[in-house]
CSV table of C-alpha atoms in Angstrom, one decimal:
chain,number,residue,atom,x,y,z
I,1,MET,CA,-19.5,15.4,-69.9
I,2,LYS,CA,-21.8,13.9,-72.6
I,3,PHE,CA,-21.2,10.2,-71.6
I,4,GLN,CA,-21.0,8.4,-68.3
I,5,GLN,CA,-19.5,5.1,-67.2
I,6,GLY,CA,-21.9,2.3,-68.1
I,7,ASP,CA,-23.5,4.1,-71.1
I,8,LYS,CA,-24.3,2.1,-74.2
I,9,VAL,CA,-22.6,3.6,-77.2
I,10,VAL,CA,-22.1,2.9,-80.9
I,11,LEU,CA,-18.8,3.3,-82.8
I,12,LEU,CA,-19.3,5.8,-85.7
I,13,HIS,CA,-16.6,4.3,-88.0
I,14,SER,CA,-17.8,0.6,-87.7
I,15,GLY,CA,-21.4,0.7,-86.4
I,16,GLU,CA,-20.5,-1.7,-83.6
I,17,GLU,CA,-22.2,-1.2,-80.2
I,18,GLY,CA,-20.4,-1.3,-76.9
I,19,GLU,CA,-20.3,0.1,-73.4
I,20,VAL,CA,-18.2,2.9,-71.7
I,21,VAL,CA,-16.3,1.2,-68.9
I,22,ASP,CA,-13.9,4.0,-67.9
I,23,PHE,CA,-12.4,7.4,-69.0
I,24,ILE,CA,-8.8,7.8,-70.0
I,25,ASN,CA,-8.8,11.6,-70.1
I,26,ALA,CA,-11.2,14.4,-71.2
I,27,GLU,CA,-11.0,13.4,-74.8
I,28,MET,CA,-10.9,9.6,-74.7
I,29,ALA,CA,-13.0,6.8,-73.1
I,30,LEU,CA,-12.3,3.1,-72.6
I,31,VAL,CA,-15.0,1.1,-74.5
I,32,GLU,CA,-15.8,-2.6,-74.3
I,33,VAL,CA,-17.1,-4.3,-77.4
I,34,LYS,CA,-17.8,-8.1,-77.3
I,35,GLY,CA,-15.4,-8.5,-74.4
I,36,VAL,CA,-12.6,-6.5,-75.9
I,37,ARG,CA,-11.6,-3.1,-74.3
I,38,PHE,CA,-9.9,-0.3,-76.2
I,39,PRO,CA,-9.5,3.5,-76.1
I,40,VAL,CA,-11.8,5.6,-78.4
I,41,TYR,CA,-12.0,9.4,-78.9
I,42,LEU,CA,-15.3,10.8,-77.6
I,43,ASP,CA,-16.1,12.3,-80.9
I,44,GLN,CA,-16.0,8.8,-82.5
I,45,ILE,CA,-18.8,7.4,-80.4
I,46,ASP,CA,-22.5,8.3,-79.9
I,47,PHE,CA,-25.7,6.9,-78.3
I,48,PRO,CA,-27.3,4.0,-80.2
I,49,TYR,CA,-30.7,5.6,-80.4
I,50,LEU,CA,-29.3,8.4,-82.6
I,51,LYS,CA,-28.2,5.7,-85.1
I,52,LYS,CA,-31.7,4.1,-85.1
I,53,PHE,CA,-33.5,7.3,-86.0
I,54,SER,CA,-31.0,8.6,-88.6
I,55,GLN,CA,-30.2,7.3,-92.0
I,56,LYS,CA,-26.8,8.9,-92.2
I,57,PRO,CA,-24.0,8.1,-89.8
I,58,ALA,CA,-22.0,10.9,-88.3
I,59,PRO,CA,-19.1,11.8,-90.7
I,60,VAL,CA,-15.6,10.8,-89.7
I,61,PRO,CA,-13.1,13.7,-90.1
I,62,LYS,CA,-10.9,13.2,-93.2
I,63,ALA,CA,-8.0,15.3,-91.8
I,64,LYS,CA,-6.7,12.5,-89.7
I,65,LYS,CA,-6.3,8.8,-90.0
I,66,PHE,CA,-7.0,7.2,-86.6
I,67,ALA,CA,-5.6,3.9,-85.6
I,68,GLU,CA,-7.7,0.7,-85.7
I,69,ASP,CA,-9.3,-0.4,-82.5
I,70,ILE,CA,-7.2,-2.6,-80.2
I,71,LYS,CA,-9.1,-5.8,-81.1
I,72,LYS,CA,-7.9,-5.4,-84.7
I,73,GLU,CA,-4.4,-4.4,-83.6
I,74,LYS,CA,-4.0,-7.5,-81.6
I,75,ALA,CA,-5.2,-9.6,-84.5
I,76,THR,CA,-2.1,-8.4,-86.5
I,77,ALA,CA,0.3,-8.8,-83.6
I,78,LYS,CA,3.0,-11.4,-84.0
I,79,TYR,CA,3.7,-12.0,-80.4
I,80,LYS,CA,3.0,-15.3,-78.8
I,81,VAL,CA,2.6,-16.4,-75.2
I,82,GLY,CA,5.9,-16.5,-73.4
I,83,GLU,CA,7.6,-14.0,-75.7
I,84,GLY,CA,8.0,-11.4,-73.0
I,85,VAL,CA,7.0,-7.8,-72.2
I,86,TRP,CA,7.2,-5.1,-74.9
I,87,LEU,CA,6.8,-1.4,-75.2
I,88,SER,CA,4.8,-0.7,-78.4
I,89,PHE,CA,4.5,2.5,-80.4
I,90,LEU,CA,1.4,3.1,-82.5
I,91,PRO,CA,2.0,6.0,-85.0
I,92,ILE,CA,-1.0,8.3,-85.6
I,93,PHE,CA,-0.8,10.0,-89.0
I,94,ASP,CA,-2.0,13.4,-90.2
I,95,LYS,CA,-1.9,15.1,-93.6
I,96,ASP,CA,0.6,17.8,-94.5
I,97,VAL,CA,0.1,20.7,-97.0
I,98,PHE,CA,0.9,18.3,-99.9
I,99,ASP,CA,-1.6,15.7,-98.7
I,100,ASP,CA,1.1,13.3,-97.7
I,101,ASP,CA,0.9,11.2,-94.5
I,102,ILE,CA,3.1,12.4,-91.7
I,103,VAL,CA,3.4,11.1,-88.1
I,104,GLU,CA,1.8,13.5,-85.7
I,105,TYR,CA,2.2,11.6,-82.5
I,106,PHE,CA,2.5,8.0,-81.0
I,107,ARG,CA,0.2,6.1,-78.7
I,108,ILE,CA,2.3,4.0,-76.3
I,109,TYR,CA,1.2,0.7,-75.0
I,110,LEU,CA,2.7,-1.8,-72.6
I,111,VAL,CA,2.2,-5.3,-74.1
I,112,ASN,CA,2.4,-8.3,-71.6
I,113,GLN,CA,2.8,-11.5,-73.6
I,114,THR,CA,3.7,-13.6,-70.5
I,115,GLU,CA,1.7,-15.7,-68.1
I,116,HIS,CA,2.4,-13.3,-65.2
I,117,HIS,CA,0.2,-10.6,-63.7
I,118,LEU,CA,2.6,-7.6,-63.2
I,119,ASP,CA,2.7,-4.4,-61.2
I,120,PHE,CA,4.7,-1.7,-62.9
I,121,LYS,CA,6.1,1.8,-62.3
I,122,TYR,CA,6.6,3.7,-65.5
I,123,SER,CA,8.4,7.0,-66.1
I,124,LEU,CA,9.4,9.0,-69.1
I,125,LYS,CA,12.4,11.3,-68.9
I,126,PHE,CA,14.0,14.0,-71.1
I,127,LEU,CA,17.6,15.0,-70.3
I,128,GLY,CA,17.3,13.3,-66.9
I,129,GLU,CA,14.1,15.2,-65.9
I,130,THR,CA,10.9,13.2,-65.3
I,131,ASP,CA,8.1,14.3,-67.7
I,132,PHE,CA,5.5,11.6,-67.0
I,133,GLU,CA,5.0,8.9,-64.3
I,134,LEU,CA,2.4,6.1,-63.9
I,135,LYS,CA,1.9,3.2,-61.5
I,136,ASN,CA,-0.5,0.5,-62.3
I,137,ASP,CA,-0.7,-3.3,-63.1
I,138,ILE,CA,-1.2,-5.3,-66.3
I,139,ILE,CA,-2.6,-8.8,-66.4
I,140,ALA,CA,-1.2,-11.7,-68.4
I,141,LEU,CA,-1.6,-11.6,-72.2
I,142,GLN,CA,-3.0,-8.1,-72.3
I,143,ASP,CA,-2.1,-4.6,-73.5
I,144,PHE,CA,-2.1,-1.4,-71.4
I,145,TYR,CA,-2.4,2.1,-72.9
I,146,LEU,CA,0.2,4.4,-71.2
I,147,HIS,CA,-0.1,7.8,-72.9
I,148,ASP,CA,0.6,9.8,-76.1
I,149,ILE,CA,3.9,11.4,-77.1
I,150,THR,CA,4.4,13.8,-80.0
I,151,LEU,CA,6.9,13.2,-82.8
I,152,GLU,CA,8.7,16.4,-81.8
I,153,ALA,CA,9.2,15.1,-78.3
I,154,MET,CA,10.6,11.8,-79.6
I,155,ASN,CA,13.4,13.8,-81.3
I,156,ASP,CA,14.7,14.7,-77.8
I,157,SER,CA,16.0,11.1,-77.2
I,158,PRO,CA,13.4,10.1,-74.5
I,159,LYS,CA,14.3,7.5,-71.9
I,160,PHE,CA,11.6,5.1,-70.8
I,161,ASP,CA,12.2,3.5,-67.3
I,162,ILE,CA,9.9,0.7,-66.1
I,163,GLU,CA,10.2,-1.3,-62.9
I,164,PHE,CA,8.2,-4.5,-62.7
I,165,SER,CA,7.2,-6.8,-59.8
I,166,LEU,CA,5.0,-9.8,-59.7
I,167,HIS,CA,1.3,-9.5,-58.6
I,168,PRO,CA,1.3,-11.2,-56.1
I,169,ALA,CA,4.9,-11.7,-55.1
I,170,ASP,CA,6.5,-15.1,-55.7
I,171,LYS,CA,9.3,-16.2,-53.3
I,172,LYS,CA,11.0,-18.0,-56.1
I,173,LYS,CA,11.2,-14.9,-58.3
I,174,GLN,CA,13.1,-11.7,-58.1
I,175,PRO,CA,11.2,-9.0,-56.1
I,176,PHE,CA,11.8,-6.4,-58.7
I,177,LEU,CA,13.0,-6.2,-62.4
I,178,GLU,CA,14.2,-2.9,-63.6
I,179,THR,CA,14.1,-2.2,-67.4
I,180,SER,CA,15.0,0.9,-69.5
I,181,LEU,CA,14.7,2.0,-73.1
I,182,LYS,CA,16.3,5.0,-74.8
I,183,ILE,CA,15.5,5.7,-78.4
I,184,LYS,CA,17.6,8.0,-80.6
I,185,PRO,CA,16.0,10.0,-83.4
I,186,LYS,CA,17.9,8.1,-86.1
I,187,GLN,CA,16.6,4.8,-84.8
I,188,LEU,CA,13.1,6.1,-84.5
I,189,PHE,CA,12.9,7.3,-88.1
I,190,LYS,CA,14.3,4.0,-89.3
I,191,GLN,CA,11.6,2.2,-87.3
I,192,ILE,CA,8.9,4.4,-88.8
I,193,GLU,CA,10.1,3.7,-92.4
I,194,ASP,CA,10.4,0.0,-91.8
I,195,THR,CA,6.9,-0.1,-90.4
I,196,ARG,CA,5.5,1.6,-93.5
I,197,LEU,CA,7.4,-0.7,-95.8
I,198,LYS,CA,6.1,-3.8,-93.9
I,199,GLN,CA,2.6,-2.2,-93.8
I,200,GLU,CA,2.4,-2.9,-90.0
I,201,ALA,CA,0.4,-0.8,-87.6
I,202,SER,CA,3.1,-0.4,-84.9
I,203,PHE,CA,6.6,-1.2,-83.9
I,204,SER,CA,7.8,-2.5,-80.5
I,205,TYR,CA,10.9,-3.0,-78.3
I,206,ILE,CA,11.2,-5.9,-76.0
I,207,LEU,CA,11.8,-5.1,-72.3
I,208,PHE,CA,12.4,-8.6,-71.1
I,209,ASP,CA,11.6,-12.1,-72.3
I,210,GLN,CA,11.1,-13.9,-68.9
I,211,TYR,CA,10.7,-12.7,-65.4
I,212,PRO,CA,13.9,-13.8,-63.6
I,213,ASP,CA,14.1,-16.4,-60.9
I,214,LYS,CA,15.7,-15.5,-57.6
I,215,PRO,CA,19.1,-17.0,-57.0
I,216,GLU,CA,19.1,-20.2,-54.9
I,217,GLU,CA,21.2,-18.6,-52.3
I,218,GLU,CA,22.1,-15.0,-51.5
I,219,THR,CA,25.7,-14.5,-50.8
I,220,ASP,CA,26.6,-12.9,-47.4
I,221,TRP,CA,29.7,-11.0,-48.5
I,222,THR,CA,30.5,-9.9,-44.9
I,223,LYS,CA,30.6,-13.5,-43.7
I,224,LEU,CA,32.7,-14.6,-46.7
I,225,SER,CA,35.2,-11.8,-46.0
I,226,GLU,CA,35.5,-12.8,-42.4
I,227,ALA,CA,36.0,-16.4,-43.4
I,228,GLY,CA,39.1,-15.4,-45.4
I,229,TYR,CA,37.6,-15.0,-48.9
I,230,ARG,CA,38.8,-11.9,-50.7
I,231,ILE,CA,36.2,-9.4,-52.0
I,232,TYR,CA,37.6,-7.7,-55.0
I,233,GLU,CA,38.1,-3.9,-55.4
I,234,GLY,CA,38.3,-2.8,-59.1
I,235,GLY,CA,41.2,-0.4,-58.6
I,236,LYS,CA,43.6,-3.3,-57.8
I,237,PHE,CA,43.4,-4.9,-61.2
I,238,GLN,CA,46.2,-2.7,-62.5
I,239,ARG,CA,48.6,-4.4,-60.1
I,240,HIS,CA,48.3,-7.8,-61.8
I,241,HIS,CA,49.3,-9.0,-65.2
I,242,ALA,CA,46.5,-11.7,-65.4
I,243,GLU,CA,43.5,-10.9,-63.3
I,244,PRO,CA,41.2,-13.6,-61.9
I,245,ALA,CA,37.4,-13.3,-62.3
I,246,ARG,CA,35.6,-11.6,-59.4
I,247,THR,CA,32.0,-11.8,-58.3
I,248,VAL,CA,31.9,-8.2,-56.9
I,249,VAL,CA,33.5,-5.2,-58.6
I,250,ASP,CA,33.6,-1.8,-56.9
I,251,LEU,CA,33.6,1.1,-59.4
I,252,HIS,CA,33.9,4.0,-57.0
I,253,ILE,CA,36.6,6.2,-58.6
I,254,GLU,CA,38.7,6.3,-55.5
I,255,LYS,CA,39.0,2.5,-55.7
I,256,LEU,CA,40.4,2.7,-59.3
I,257,THR,CA,43.1,5.3,-59.1
I,258,ASP,CA,44.9,7.4,-56.5
I,259,SER,CA,45.0,10.5,-58.6
I,260,TRP,CA,41.2,10.8,-59.3
I,261,GLN,CA,41.0,14.3,-57.9
I,262,HIS,CA,42.5,15.8,-61.1
I,263,LEU,CA,40.4,13.8,-63.5
I,264,SER,CA,37.4,15.4,-65.4
I,265,ASN,CA,34.0,13.9,-65.0
I,266,LEU,CA,34.3,12.4,-68.5
I,267,ALA,CA,37.6,10.8,-67.7
I,268,LYS,CA,36.3,9.3,-64.5
I,269,LEU,CA,33.3,7.8,-66.3
I,270,ASP,CA,35.6,6.4,-69.0
I,271,LEU,CA,37.8,4.7,-66.5
I,272,GLN,CA,34.9,3.3,-64.6
I,273,LEU,CA,33.2,1.9,-67.8
I,274,LYS,CA,36.5,0.4,-69.0
I,275,THR,CA,36.9,-1.3,-65.6
I,276,PHE,CA,33.4,-2.6,-65.8
I,277,GLU,CA,33.9,-4.0,-69.3
I,278,LYS,CA,37.1,-5.8,-68.3
I,279,PHE,CA,35.5,-7.7,-65.4
I,280,TYR,CA,32.3,-8.3,-67.4
I,281,GLU,CA,34.4,-10.2,-69.9
I,282,LEU,CA,36.3,-12.0,-67.2
I,283,ALA,CA,33.0,-13.1,-65.7
I,284,LEU,CA,32.0,-14.6,-69.1
I,285,LEU,CA,35.3,-16.4,-69.6
I,286,ASN,CA,34.9,-18.1,-66.3
I,287,HIS,CA,31.2,-18.9,-66.8
I,288,GLN,CA,30.1,-17.1,-63.7
I,289,SER,CA,26.4,-17.3,-62.9
I,290,GLN,CA,26.3,-13.7,-61.7
I,291,LEU,CA,28.3,-10.5,-61.2
I,292,ILE,CA,27.6,-7.6,-58.8
I,293,VAL,CA,28.8,-4.2,-59.9
I,294,ILE,CA,29.0,-1.5,-57.2
I,295,HIS,CA,28.3,1.9,-59.0
I,296,GLY,CA,27.0,3.9,-56.1
I,297,ILE,CA,23.9,6.2,-56.3
I,298,GLY,CA,25.0,9.7,-57.1
I,299,SER,CA,23.4,11.3,-60.2
I,300,GLY,CA,22.8,7.8,-61.7
I,301,LYS,CA,24.9,8.5,-64.8
I,302,LEU,CA,27.3,5.5,-64.2
I,303,ARG,CA,24.4,3.2,-63.4
I,304,ASP,CA,22.5,4.3,-66.5
I,305,GLU,CA,25.5,3.8,-68.8
I,306,ILE,CA,26.1,0.3,-67.4
I,307,HIS,CA,22.4,-0.6,-67.8
I,308,ASP,CA,22.5,0.6,-71.4
I,309,ILE,CA,25.5,-1.6,-72.1
I,310,LEU,CA,23.9,-4.7,-70.4
I,311,ARG,CA,20.8,-4.4,-72.5
I,312,HIS,CA,22.9,-5.1,-75.6
I,313,LYS,CA,24.8,-8.1,-74.1
I,314,LYS,CA,23.5,-11.4,-75.4
I,315,ALA,CA,24.8,-13.4,-72.4
I,316,VAL,CA,22.9,-11.3,-69.9
I,317,LYS,CA,19.8,-13.1,-68.7
I,318,SER,CA,18.6,-10.3,-66.5
I,319,PHE,CA,19.9,-7.5,-64.2
I,320,VAL,CA,18.4,-5.7,-61.2
I,321,ASN,CA,19.1,-2.6,-59.2
I,322,GLN,CA,17.3,-3.2,-56.0
I,323,PHE,CA,18.1,-2.9,-52.3
I,324,HIS,CA,21.0,-5.1,-51.2
I,325,PRO,CA,21.8,-5.6,-47.5
I,326,SER,CA,25.5,-4.9,-48.2
I,327,PHE,CA,25.3,-2.2,-50.9
I,328,GLY,CA,21.9,-0.5,-50.5
I,329,TYR,CA,20.7,0.7,-53.9
I,330,GLY,CA,24.2,1.4,-55.1
I,331,ALA,CA,24.8,-1.9,-56.9
I,332,THR,CA,23.4,-3.8,-59.9
I,333,GLU,CA,23.2,-7.6,-59.9
I,334,ILE,CA,23.8,-9.3,-63.2
I,335,TYR,CA,22.7,-12.8,-64.1
I,336,PHE,CA,24.1,-14.7,-67.0
I,337,ASP,CA,22.7,-17.3,-69.4
I,338,TYR,CA,25.2,-19.3,-71.5
I,339,LYS,CA,22.6,-21.3,-73.5
């Protein structure tokens, strides 16, 4: 490799001098200039002494329009401290046969605009199959380059799953926060067009605004049941005309109907989601602080559908799918905010 970590280099497109602090892959290095770190293609940097003995700078290829460095990108960002964690997409353009700009691929960044240092586990999935995984951490008020993804791949409705935890852990905060983002092709092309019209460099999706606090007390459902309190089972709602709100709803299909063996997978999922929606609304009407939905583990289809619904609910402050002493990993805890 031409360069090594610690080499002094010059940026060909701006003439600024910096230092190679790390390598992202065989084609890109992480360069620091005046305290700001950002990724740069290796063919866009050179040794400073070559600049000093040459009158002409190395030509920049005209076939592609590369993005501005991260320092300039952050200068145009509209996010402020406390506005949460975002997944940002930076389109990289190329020229077609008619010399028009077209999106070739996207550079994906994790943007942490909170005061927390976070550990994260990132995965990209297509049709339920994992295509890319990464574990790392991101400090407060910084961006983290994840990877590139082609425009063609974005047409396959990719699903981005990211699990966060505090670094270090805080006893007053939730141990984990699970987030997910699924982008449909129609939404993607609208975002690209809006970005062009607004003359912005990138577009972003918020993953969460604030890292959630841990509930003051964790309910021991076994002890409550033994004390005479009733733990609700979703299938029993059909026996009542007016249902009371419940803090725990079990969506296992055998709890919802006695004739589940003859239902198709689609019909089972439809019944489970309708049951969930019913008791979600009841929880809101009764101003519950939280709701636990037991969906089981299985293939994860029911869990993913419920999480997609929750991400569009304004009253949901946060939700987590973590180990629970009573339900294992088969339940999601939902926390509400009525402000």
